[in-house]
């Protein structure tokens, strides 16, 4: 029996397990997937919890429900990856060997890396929404908040879903309006980027929308520390921004097992060939999803398109064929913008998000970089697609490679 070992049963790992159990001959292959936690979270749903739109029940399901028959699921923390020996050691004492390894251990927040962030004001006047616990605590706080200055701060990039902080502030604008306290709330977005988003055209479009919503952007803010008593964030170049409520997007890092195994960069993300997702050092080691150090967004959509490309290449690889450089960094994300509207962006390594239309047979087209109700419904529908199609590895009518169809090239 040949062995395919998958580390991490989140978005990417679960898709790979489902795809491969369909495609590989079960008499010849043993597929094993490992994760430390029993629950699968729909992370895009965390964004809606602070505003009372979703609750915990809307974003959580048992991981076991999504692992197909014939795939072995081991629940244990992974202790060490030893690619020189084709071996992985688990904290439960088990040692597993493999022929092929897929690392899909994701990215996680590290508030303890910023001085003053996770101290006595944590979950009081200082919050986050990148974990389910954080999103629930913030919902509780917002329910009785009387207004003041809310500062949303990204500590450093890359972060999971780089548009999530923008969605948060736009939803907050809607929520405070709905609560009748918008005139008592100042919303400030302090970001290390030169503008609202990483790419210039999208940054211009999104910056204008934030302007219209009376949301102030403080660009190039590289946070050095939080002063939780004086309620201010301080940057390396000594800019200070005061807050009544700080919503932080803490430093995102890859899993510690990556660091322990000597496989990652300074943020524990793993270098791979950006078009094949294979390690430059180990030809039988692939990295999918947020764990990979590649120059595109850390997003579920990217994990999905990367798994499509991986599937094709993995089958070529086991047939002794050369792998094709098919992954183009494709990302597409709905951006919820409040008041029942949303935007959509679609881009890849070479093409930044452009305005225009995104054709989708039967449902679309969706408007790119424009606020529409249709985009809002796309975002809402996506949760159903995630649980019922995407992580089960079923086909979605979304091309893995980005196309220029519908885009205005201005
Ligand atoms: C607030 C928020 C909003 C988002 N919105 C969107 C969106 O609108 N659109 C979009 O496309 N994406 C969005 N994302 C991003 C998306 O959720 C992630 O990019 C996606 O889940 C990444 O999948 P992954 O498999 O790489 O990692 P994950 O799904 O995080 O899975 C990693 C798995 O590895 C396991 N693991 C890690 N280390 C170990 C270890 N040592 N031992 C055992 N198990 C381990 C973890 O337990 C976890 O189950 C959002 C994320 C957040 C936080």
Tab-separated table of C-alpha atoms and ligand atoms in Angstrom:
chain	number	residue	atom	x	y	z
A	1	UNK	CA	0.000	0.000	0.000
A	2	UNK	CA	1.199	3.505	-0.859
A	3	UNK	CA	0.571	6.120	1.796
A	4	UNK	CA	-0.755	9.663	1.407
A	5	UNK	CA	-0.604	11.597	4.647
A	6	UNK	CA	-2.506	14.891	5.068
A	7	UNK	CA	-1.652	17.202	7.972
A	8	UNK	CA	-4.578	19.422	8.996
A	9	UNK	CA	-8.289	18.717	8.442
A	10	UNK	CA	-9.346	22.312	7.809
A	11	UNK	CA	-10.549	23.751	4.499
A	12	UNK	CA	-7.676	22.536	2.296
A	13	UNK	CA	-6.926	19.215	4.024
A	14	UNK	CA	-10.586	18.134	4.034
A	15	UNK	CA	-10.943	18.947	0.324
A	16	UNK	CA	-7.816	16.926	-0.479
A	17	UNK	CA	-9.051	13.921	1.551
A	18	UNK	CA	-12.369	13.946	-0.318
A	19	UNK	CA	-10.871	14.463	-3.765
A	20	UNK	CA	-8.200	11.821	-3.310
A	21	UNK	CA	-10.467	9.177	-1.802
A	22	UNK	CA	-12.519	9.406	-5.019
A	23	UNK	CA	-9.565	9.378	-7.370
A	24	UNK	CA	-7.112	6.921	-5.817
A	25	UNK	CA	-7.614	3.161	-5.874
A	26	UNK	CA	-8.418	2.163	-2.293
A	27	UNK	CA	-6.769	-1.248	-2.821
A	28	UNK	CA	-3.483	0.500	-3.535
A	29	UNK	CA	-3.594	3.610	-1.389
A	30	UNK	CA	-3.991	4.331	2.287
A	31	UNK	CA	-5.037	7.945	2.996
A	32	UNK	CA	-4.639	9.315	6.521
A	33	UNK	CA	-5.570	12.806	7.763
A	34	UNK	CA	-4.538	14.257	11.115
A	35	UNK	CA	-5.899	17.150	13.131
A	36	UNK	CA	-5.748	18.271	16.733
A	37	UNK	CA	-9.303	19.642	17.031
A	38	UNK	CA	-12.620	17.806	16.625
A	39	UNK	CA	-14.520	20.827	15.227
A	40	UNK	CA	-14.393	22.355	11.754
A	41	UNK	CA	-15.084	26.104	11.708
A	42	UNK	CA	-16.450	28.051	8.765
A	43	UNK	CA	-14.070	30.954	9.401
A	44	UNK	CA	-15.662	33.507	6.997
A	45	UNK	CA	-18.708	33.275	9.307
A	46	UNK	CA	-16.691	34.698	12.255
A	47	UNK	CA	-17.136	38.103	10.661
A	48	UNK	CA	-20.910	38.033	11.167
A	49	UNK	CA	-20.895	36.925	14.821
A	50	UNK	CA	-19.964	40.309	16.393
A	51	UNK	CA	-23.049	41.859	14.779
A	52	UNK	CA	-25.481	39.145	15.895
A	53	UNK	CA	-26.047	37.887	12.313
A	54	UNK	CA	-24.553	34.431	12.975
A	55	UNK	CA	-24.086	32.527	16.202
A	56	UNK	CA	-21.526	29.844	17.021
A	57	UNK	CA	-23.909	27.132	15.773
A	58	UNK	CA	-23.842	28.635	12.278
A	59	UNK	CA	-20.083	28.216	11.900
A	60	UNK	CA	-19.231	24.906	13.568
A	61	UNK	CA	-19.619	21.239	12.593
A	62	UNK	CA	-17.751	18.058	13.572
A	63	UNK	CA	-14.688	17.432	11.376
A	64	UNK	CA	-15.513	13.728	11.297
A	65	UNK	CA	-18.709	14.450	9.271
A	66	UNK	CA	-16.598	15.618	6.314
A	67	UNK	CA	-13.981	12.855	6.205
A	68	UNK	CA	-15.044	10.212	3.688
A	69	UNK	CA	-15.259	6.478	4.394
A	70	UNK	CA	-11.974	4.793	3.728
A	71	UNK	CA	-9.894	7.749	4.919
A	72	UNK	CA	-8.362	7.290	8.354
A	73	UNK	CA	-8.807	10.317	10.665
A	74	UNK	CA	-6.422	10.604	13.606
A	75	UNK	CA	-7.177	13.224	16.232
A	76	UNK	CA	-3.885	14.345	17.759
A	77	UNK	CA	-1.565	17.333	17.732
A	78	UNK	CA	1.256	16.832	15.236
A	79	UNK	CA	4.564	17.080	17.014
A	80	UNK	CA	7.234	16.881	14.314
A	81	UNK	CA	7.534	16.556	10.531
A	82	UNK	CA	10.686	14.730	9.401
A	83	UNK	CA	10.749	14.923	5.583
A	84	UNK	CA	14.275	13.479	5.432
A	85	UNK	CA	12.807	10.243	6.833
A	86	UNK	CA	9.322	10.516	5.236
A	87	UNK	CA	7.968	10.434	8.766
A	88	UNK	CA	5.615	12.435	11.007
A	89	UNK	CA	5.513	12.151	14.794
A	90	UNK	CA	2.321	12.814	16.716
A	91	UNK	CA	1.955	14.028	20.304
A	92	UNK	CA	0.002	10.844	21.129
A	93	UNK	CA	3.239	8.881	20.618
A	94	UNK	CA	2.363	7.528	17.141
A	95	UNK	CA	4.921	7.723	14.358
A	96	UNK	CA	3.624	7.599	10.769
A	97	UNK	CA	5.560	7.106	7.552
A	98	UNK	CA	4.371	8.283	4.129
A	99	UNK	CA	5.090	8.180	0.416
A	100	UNK	CA	3.482	11.599	-0.160
A	101	UNK	CA	2.796	14.361	2.328
A	102	UNK	CA	0.324	17.255	2.106
A	103	UNK	CA	0.805	19.960	4.732
A	104	UNK	CA	-2.388	22.005	5.262
A	105	UNK	CA	-1.910	23.243	8.815
A	106	UNK	CA	-3.192	26.775	8.118
A	107	UNK	CA	-2.452	30.072	9.854
A	108	UNK	CA	-3.380	31.242	13.339
A	109	UNK	CA	-3.344	34.513	15.260
A	110	UNK	CA	-0.621	35.386	17.759
A	111	UNK	CA	-1.728	38.369	19.882
A	112	UNK	CA	1.033	37.609	22.409
A	113	UNK	CA	3.563	38.804	19.797
A	114	UNK	CA	2.464	42.458	20.163
A	115	UNK	CA	3.362	44.153	23.431
A	116	UNK	CA	0.304	45.227	25.415
A	117	UNK	CA	-2.248	43.528	23.161
A	118	UNK	CA	-3.149	40.418	25.124
A	119	UNK	CA	-2.943	41.925	28.607
A	120	UNK	CA	-5.491	42.943	31.264
A	121	UNK	CA	-7.749	44.764	28.759
A	122	UNK	CA	-7.910	41.720	26.403
A	123	UNK	CA	-11.551	40.906	25.680
A	124	UNK	CA	-12.575	44.092	27.575
A	125	UNK	CA	-11.594	47.162	25.519
A	126	UNK	CA	-9.299	45.116	23.222
A	127	UNK	CA	-10.880	42.505	20.947
A	128	UNK	CA	-10.393	40.326	17.863
A	129	UNK	CA	-12.744	38.374	15.588
A	130	UNK	CA	-10.330	35.844	14.023
A	131	UNK	CA	-11.312	33.104	16.489
A	132	UNK	CA	-14.815	31.966	17.408
A	133	UNK	CA	-14.187	32.841	21.080
A	134	UNK	CA	-12.998	36.319	20.081
A	135	UNK	CA	-15.966	36.928	17.780
A	136	UNK	CA	-18.413	35.882	20.533
A	137	UNK	CA	-16.702	38.106	23.145
A	138	UNK	CA	-16.839	41.046	20.731
A	139	UNK	CA	-20.549	40.433	20.063
A	140	UNK	CA	-21.167	40.566	23.812
A	141	UNK	CA	-19.197	43.822	24.056
A	142	UNK	CA	-20.961	45.484	21.118
A	143	UNK	CA	-24.433	44.638	22.455
A	144	UNK	CA	-24.037	47.198	25.251
A	145	UNK	CA	-21.409	49.546	23.783
A	146	UNK	CA	-22.586	53.146	23.886
A	147	UNK	CA	-20.221	54.438	21.200
A	148	UNK	CA	-16.872	56.216	21.059
A	149	UNK	CA	-13.817	55.732	18.870
A	150	UNK	CA	-13.449	52.239	17.391
A	151	UNK	CA	-10.027	51.535	15.904
A	152	UNK	CA	-9.501	48.472	13.720
A	153	UNK	CA	-5.805	47.644	13.384
A	154	UNK	CA	-3.953	45.080	11.283
A	155	UNK	CA	-0.675	44.258	13.041
A	156	UNK	CA	1.198	42.924	10.013
A	157	UNK	CA	0.572	41.237	6.661
A	158	UNK	CA	-0.010	38.581	5.445
A	159	UNK	CA	-3.303	37.884	7.206
A	160	UNK	CA	-6.034	35.395	6.410
A	161	UNK	CA	-8.591	36.990	4.115
A	162	UNK	CA	-7.012	40.444	3.681
A	163	UNK	CA	-10.457	41.952	3.030
A	164	UNK	CA	-11.932	40.716	6.352
A	165	UNK	CA	-10.895	43.869	8.311
A	166	UNK	CA	-12.556	46.035	5.627
A	167	UNK	CA	-15.704	43.936	5.789
A	168	UNK	CA	-15.674	44.283	9.563
A	169	UNK	CA	-15.559	48.090	9.469
A	170	UNK	CA	-18.228	48.348	6.774
A	171	UNK	CA	-20.511	45.973	8.696
A	172	UNK	CA	-19.801	48.000	11.840
A	173	UNK	CA	-20.894	51.165	9.992
A	174	UNK	CA	-24.176	49.428	9.107
A	175	UNK	CA	-24.612	47.930	12.612
A	176	UNK	CA	-24.097	51.217	14.470
A	177	UNK	CA	-26.497	52.954	12.024
A	178	UNK	CA	-29.051	50.227	12.664
A	179	UNK	CA	-28.576	50.622	16.428
A	180	UNK	CA	-29.129	54.380	16.075
A	181	UNK	CA	-25.680	55.284	17.472
A	182	UNK	CA	-23.625	55.855	14.288
A	183	UNK	CA	-23.335	59.592	15.079
A	184	UNK	CA	-21.673	58.634	18.366
A	185	UNK	CA	-19.120	56.282	16.765
A	186	UNK	CA	-15.907	57.254	15.017
A	187	UNK	CA	-14.495	54.396	12.908
A	188	UNK	CA	-10.769	54.339	12.147
A	189	UNK	CA	-8.841	51.767	10.125
A	190	UNK	CA	-5.111	51.742	10.979
A	191	UNK	CA	-3.294	49.559	8.478
A	192	UNK	CA	0.347	48.876	7.577
A	193	UNK	CA	-0.642	49.203	3.890
A	194	UNK	CA	-0.420	52.498	1.958
A	195	UNK	CA	-4.214	52.383	1.441
A	196	UNK	CA	-7.363	50.347	2.006
A	197	UNK	CA	-6.096	47.229	0.162
A	198	UNK	CA	-2.920	45.584	-1.090
A	199	UNK	CA	-3.446	46.292	-4.809
A	200	UNK	CA	-3.746	49.867	-6.206
A	201	UNK	CA	-6.969	49.669	-8.278
A	202	UNK	CA	-8.948	47.853	-5.559
A	203	UNK	CA	-7.403	50.160	-2.965
A	204	UNK	CA	-8.748	53.188	-4.855
A	205	UNK	CA	-12.271	51.745	-5.243
A	206	UNK	CA	-12.438	50.542	-1.644
A	207	UNK	CA	-10.872	53.755	-0.305
A	208	UNK	CA	-13.651	55.776	-1.975
A	209	UNK	CA	-16.330	53.553	-0.442
A	210	UNK	CA	-14.782	53.944	3.028
A	211	UNK	CA	-14.710	57.705	2.491
A	212	UNK	CA	-18.420	57.753	1.633
A	213	UNK	CA	-19.121	55.765	4.794
A	214	UNK	CA	-17.152	58.281	6.857
A	215	UNK	CA	-14.492	55.742	7.831
A	216	UNK	CA	-11.011	57.200	8.260
A	217	UNK	CA	-7.961	55.252	7.033
A	218	UNK	CA	-4.611	55.698	8.824
A	219	UNK	CA	-2.163	54.215	6.276
A	220	UNK	CA	1.357	52.866	6.841
A	221	UNK	CA	0.708	52.342	10.528
A	222	UNK	CA	3.195	49.723	11.748
A	223	UNK	CA	2.155	49.015	15.304
A	224	UNK	CA	4.951	48.769	17.887
A	225	UNK	CA	2.836	48.381	21.028
A	226	UNK	CA	-0.573	48.835	22.607
A	227	UNK	CA	-0.888	50.936	25.738
A	228	UNK	CA	-3.985	49.339	27.267
A	229	UNK	CA	-4.209	51.835	30.175
A	230	UNK	CA	-3.889	54.985	28.044
A	231	UNK	CA	-6.033	53.239	25.384
A	232	UNK	CA	-3.793	54.004	22.456
A	233	UNK	CA	-1.797	52.131	19.824
A	234	UNK	CA	1.709	53.361	19.080
A	235	UNK	CA	3.638	52.775	15.843
A	236	UNK	CA	7.386	52.277	15.295
A	237	UNK	CA	7.569	55.861	13.976
A	238	UNK	CA	5.803	57.064	17.150
A	239	UNK	CA	2.408	57.873	15.675
A	240	UNK	CA	-0.317	57.406	18.274
A	241	UNK	CA	-3.965	56.526	17.685
A	242	UNK	CA	-6.306	56.650	20.670
A	243	UNK	CA	-9.269	54.321	20.976
A	244	UNK	CA	-12.210	53.454	23.182
A	245	UNK	CA	-12.530	50.067	21.510
A	246	UNK	CA	-9.612	48.373	19.747
A	247	UNK	CA	-10.368	45.563	17.313
A	248	UNK	CA	-7.054	43.985	16.373
A	249	UNK	CA	-6.128	41.594	13.621
A	250	UNK	CA	-3.134	40.125	15.448
A	251	UNK	CA	-0.027	38.723	13.772
A	252	UNK	CA	-0.914	35.659	11.653
A	253	UNK	CA	1.593	32.805	11.697
A	254	UNK	CA	1.790	29.281	10.380
A	255	UNK	CA	1.559	26.326	12.748
A	256	UNK	CA	4.301	25.894	15.365
A	257	UNK	CA	4.943	22.346	14.140
A	258	UNK	CA	6.326	23.947	10.964
A	259	UNK	CA	8.854	25.926	13.026
A	260	UNK	CA	9.746	22.915	15.198
A	261	UNK	CA	10.410	20.920	12.019
A	262	UNK	CA	12.616	23.638	10.506
A	263	UNK	CA	10.381	23.912	7.428
A	264	UNK	CA	9.128	27.504	7.509
A	265	UNK	CA	10.113	31.139	7.033
A	266	UNK	CA	10.181	33.664	9.896
A	267	UNK	CA	6.350	33.520	10.128
A	268	UNK	CA	6.269	29.687	9.908
A	269	UNK	CA	4.919	29.684	6.346
A	270	UNK	CA	6.438	27.035	4.086
A	271	UNK	CA	8.202	27.977	0.831
A	272	UNK	CA	6.881	26.060	-2.201
A	273	UNK	CA	6.940	26.428	-5.974
A	274	UNK	CA	4.114	28.937	-6.473
A	275	UNK	CA	2.782	27.178	-9.602
A	276	UNK	CA	2.953	23.508	-8.488
A	277	UNK	CA	2.813	23.910	-4.676
A	278	UNK	CA	5.540	21.332	-4.283
A	279	UNK	CA	8.457	21.864	-1.915
A	280	UNK	CA	11.691	22.852	-3.698
A	281	UNK	CA	13.540	20.515	-1.308
A	282	UNK	CA	11.271	17.448	-1.131
A	283	UNK	CA	9.559	16.250	-4.335
A	284	UNK	CA	6.935	14.278	-2.336
A	285	UNK	CA	5.881	17.199	-0.117
A	286	UNK	CA	3.034	19.558	-1.105
A	287	UNK	CA	1.763	22.561	0.858
A	288	UNK	CA	-1.825	23.748	0.396
A	289	UNK	CA	-3.933	26.550	1.857
A	290	UNK	CA	-2.746	29.193	4.305
A	291	UNK	CA	0.356	27.215	5.336
A	292	UNK	CA	2.064	27.962	1.983
A	293	UNK	CA	4.380	30.961	1.566
A	294	UNK	CA	3.071	32.108	-1.814
A	295	UNK	CA	2.345	35.654	-3.032
A	296	UNK	CA	-1.451	35.449	-3.099
A	297	UNK	CA	-4.205	35.855	-0.493
A	298	UNK	CA	-4.587	33.423	2.356
A	299	UNK	CA	-8.199	32.521	1.606
A	300	UNK	CA	-10.529	29.562	1.344
A	301	UNK	CA	-11.050	30.342	-2.348
A	302	UNK	CA	-7.290	30.142	-2.937
A	303	UNK	CA	-7.177	26.831	-1.045
A	304	UNK	CA	-9.974	25.572	-3.310
A	305	UNK	CA	-8.256	26.563	-6.578
A	306	UNK	CA	-4.912	25.265	-5.287
A	307	UNK	CA	-6.477	21.881	-4.465
A	308	UNK	CA	-7.833	21.697	-8.049
A	309	UNK	CA	-4.352	22.257	-9.444
A	310	UNK	CA	-2.771	19.893	-6.902
A	311	UNK	CA	-5.225	17.094	-7.775
A	312	UNK	CA	-4.253	17.164	-11.433
A	313	UNK	CA	-0.545	17.336	-10.666
A	314	UNK	CA	-0.632	14.648	-7.991
A	315	UNK	CA	-2.145	12.193	-10.462
A	316	UNK	CA	0.558	13.111	-12.990
A	317	UNK	CA	3.254	12.767	-10.351
A	318	UNK	CA	2.237	9.220	-9.311
A	319	UNK	CA	2.102	8.276	-13.010
A	320	UNK	CA	5.697	9.453	-13.356
A	321	UNK	CA	4.769	12.480	-15.490
A	322	UNK	CA	6.176	15.957	-15.106
A	323	UNK	CA	4.027	18.334	-13.061
A	324	UNK	CA	2.404	21.282	-14.827
A	325	UNK	CA	2.733	24.847	-13.516
A	326	UNK	CA	-1.047	25.248	-13.382
A	327	UNK	CA	-1.686	27.182	-10.184
A	328	UNK	CA	-1.925	30.890	-11.025
A	329	UNK	CA	-2.601	32.286	-7.528
A	330	UNK	CA	-6.317	32.680	-8.330
A	331	UNK	CA	-8.345	34.272	-5.512
A	332	UNK	CA	-11.892	35.505	-5.425
A	333	UNK	CA	-13.646	36.992	-2.425
A	334	UNK	CA	-17.010	38.527	-1.745
A	335	UNK	CA	-16.642	41.625	0.417
A	336	UNK	CA	-19.689	42.276	2.587
A	337	UNK	CA	-20.177	46.036	2.760
A	338	UNK	CA	-23.266	46.450	4.951
A	339	UNK	CA	-26.854	47.599	4.227
A	340	UNK	CA	-27.490	44.325	2.340
A	341	UNK	CA	-24.748	44.930	-0.227
A	342	UNK	CA	-21.373	43.515	-1.106
A	343	UNK	CA	-18.515	43.641	-3.595
A	344	UNK	CA	-16.544	40.940	-5.363
A	345	UNK	CA	-12.863	40.814	-6.260
A	346	UNK	CA	-11.186	38.288	-8.560
A	347	UNK	CA	-7.425	38.230	-9.180
A	348	UNK	CA	-4.275	36.128	-9.439
A	349	UNK	CA	-0.484	36.433	-9.203
A	350	UNK	CA	-0.278	38.613	-12.317
A	351	UNK	CA	-3.612	40.445	-12.535
A	352	UNK	CA	-4.791	42.696	-9.736
A	353	UNK	CA	-8.529	42.982	-8.922
A	354	UNK	CA	-10.188	44.853	-11.809
A	355	UNK	CA	-13.692	46.294	-12.208
A	356	UNK	CA	-16.214	44.699	-14.574
A	357	UNK	CA	-18.307	41.547	-14.286
A	358	UNK	CA	-17.692	38.009	-13.101
A	359	UNK	CA	-19.661	35.614	-15.269
A	360	UNK	CA	-21.190	32.615	-13.476
A	361	UNK	CA	-23.549	30.440	-15.526
A	362	UNK	CA	-27.035	30.150	-14.045
A	363	UNK	CA	-26.428	32.579	-11.152
A	364	UNK	CA	-24.242	35.484	-12.263
A	365	UNK	CA	-22.913	37.714	-13.515
A	366	UNK	CA	-21.666	39.346	-10.318
A	367	UNK	CA	-20.287	42.894	-10.401
A	368	UNK	CA	-16.598	43.323	-9.682
A	369	UNK	CA	-15.487	46.095	-7.318
A	370	UNK	CA	-19.016	47.476	-7.140
A	371	UNK	CA	-21.479	47.380	-4.266
A	372	UNK	CA	-24.559	45.321	-5.241
A	373	UNK	CA	-27.268	43.286	-3.509
A	374	UNK	CA	-26.390	40.336	-5.739
A	375	UNK	CA	-22.869	40.235	-4.285
A	376	UNK	CA	-24.328	40.243	-0.781
A	377	UNK	CA	-26.449	37.200	-1.665
A	378	UNK	CA	-23.353	35.557	-3.164
A	379	UNK	CA	-21.603	35.952	0.184
A	380	UNK	CA	-24.582	34.617	2.125
A	381	UNK	CA	-24.984	31.632	-0.251
A	382	UNK	CA	-21.330	30.809	0.105
A	383	UNK	CA	-21.774	29.301	3.592
A	384	UNK	CA	-24.162	26.692	2.176
A	385	UNK	CA	-21.750	25.999	-0.683
A	386	UNK	CA	-18.873	25.639	1.770
A	387	UNK	CA	-20.538	22.995	3.976
A	388	UNK	CA	-22.344	21.135	1.186
A	389	UNK	CA	-20.046	21.276	-1.826
A	390	UNK	CA	-16.655	22.860	-1.303
A	391	UNK	CA	-15.094	20.905	1.561
A	392	UNK	CA	-16.744	17.691	0.344
A	393	UNK	CA	-14.565	18.125	-2.727
A	394	UNK	CA	-17.540	18.374	-5.109
A	395	UNK	CA	-17.329	20.308	-8.362
A	396	UNK	CA	-18.188	24.013	-8.223
A	397	UNK	CA	-18.909	26.038	-11.375
A	398	UNK	CA	-15.846	28.182	-10.690
A	399	UNK	CA	-12.842	27.896	-13.017
A	400	UNK	CA	-9.630	27.180	-11.063
A	401	UNK	CA	-7.664	29.559	-13.286
A	402	UNK	CA	-8.563	33.231	-13.396
A	403	UNK	CA	-10.023	34.465	-16.679
A	404	UNK	CA	-10.203	37.997	-18.089
A	405	UNK	CA	-13.808	37.426	-19.236
A	406	UNK	CA	-15.943	40.384	-18.137
A	407	UNK	CA	-13.064	42.378	-16.674
A	408	UNK	CA	-12.421	45.960	-17.736
A	409	UNK	CA	-8.721	46.349	-18.239
A	410	UNK	CA	-8.374	50.024	-17.195
B	1	LIG	C1	-12.518	36.255	9.976
B	1	LIG	C2	-12.165	35.470	8.729
B	1	LIG	C3	-12.871	35.697	7.553
B	1	LIG	C4	-12.540	34.999	6.402
B	1	LIG	N1	-13.258	35.236	5.252
B	1	LIG	C5	-12.966	34.562	4.133
B	1	LIG	C6	-13.718	34.778	2.930
B	1	LIG	O1	-14.675	35.560	2.907
B	1	LIG	N2	-13.365	34.088	1.817
B	1	LIG	C7	-12.326	33.200	1.819
B	1	LIG	O2	-12.052	32.594	0.780
B	1	LIG	N3	-11.591	32.964	2.948
B	1	LIG	C8	-11.884	33.622	4.095
B	1	LIG	N4	-11.159	33.375	5.240
B	1	LIG	C9	-9.959	32.540	5.174
B	1	LIG	C10	-10.228	31.038	5.189
B	1	LIG	O3	-11.051	30.686	6.265
B	1	LIG	C11	-8.895	30.317	5.284
B	1	LIG	O4	-8.025	30.840	4.286
B	1	LIG	C12	-9.023	28.827	5.044
B	1	LIG	O5	-9.827	28.272	6.064
B	1	LIG	C13	-7.636	28.181	5.030
B	1	LIG	O6	-7.739	26.798	4.997
B	1	LIG	P1	-6.519	25.901	5.514
B	1	LIG	O7	-6.932	24.503	5.298
B	1	LIG	O8	-5.253	26.380	4.949
B	1	LIG	O9	-6.431	26.199	7.091
B	1	LIG	P2	-7.501	25.848	8.216
B	1	LIG	O10	-8.856	25.688	7.640
B	1	LIG	O11	-7.311	26.879	9.269
B	1	LIG	O12	-7.058	24.417	8.756
B	1	LIG	C14	-5.819	24.172	9.360
B	1	LIG	C15	-5.989	22.932	10.231
B	1	LIG	O13	-4.706	22.473	10.682
B	1	LIG	C16	-4.830	22.023	12.003
B	1	LIG	N5	-3.516	22.074	12.647
B	1	LIG	C17	-2.628	23.106	12.639
B	1	LIG	N6	-1.532	22.768	13.331
B	1	LIG	C18	-1.720	21.508	13.794
B	1	LIG	C19	-0.945	20.620	14.598
B	1	LIG	N7	0.264	20.943	15.069
B	1	LIG	N8	-1.455	19.399	14.886
B	1	LIG	C20	-2.675	19.029	14.400
B	1	LIG	N9	-3.448	19.829	13.643
B	1	LIG	C21	-2.984	21.048	13.345
B	1	LIG	C22	-5.833	23.000	12.633
B	1	LIG	O14	-6.439	22.431	13.790
B	1	LIG	C23	-6.819	23.215	11.486
B	1	LIG	O15	-7.918	22.340	11.552
B	1	LIG	C24	-11.488	34.040	6.430
B	1	LIG	C25	-10.796	33.795	7.619
B	1	LIG	C26	-11.124	34.501	8.765
B	1	LIG	C27	-10.375	34.217	10.049
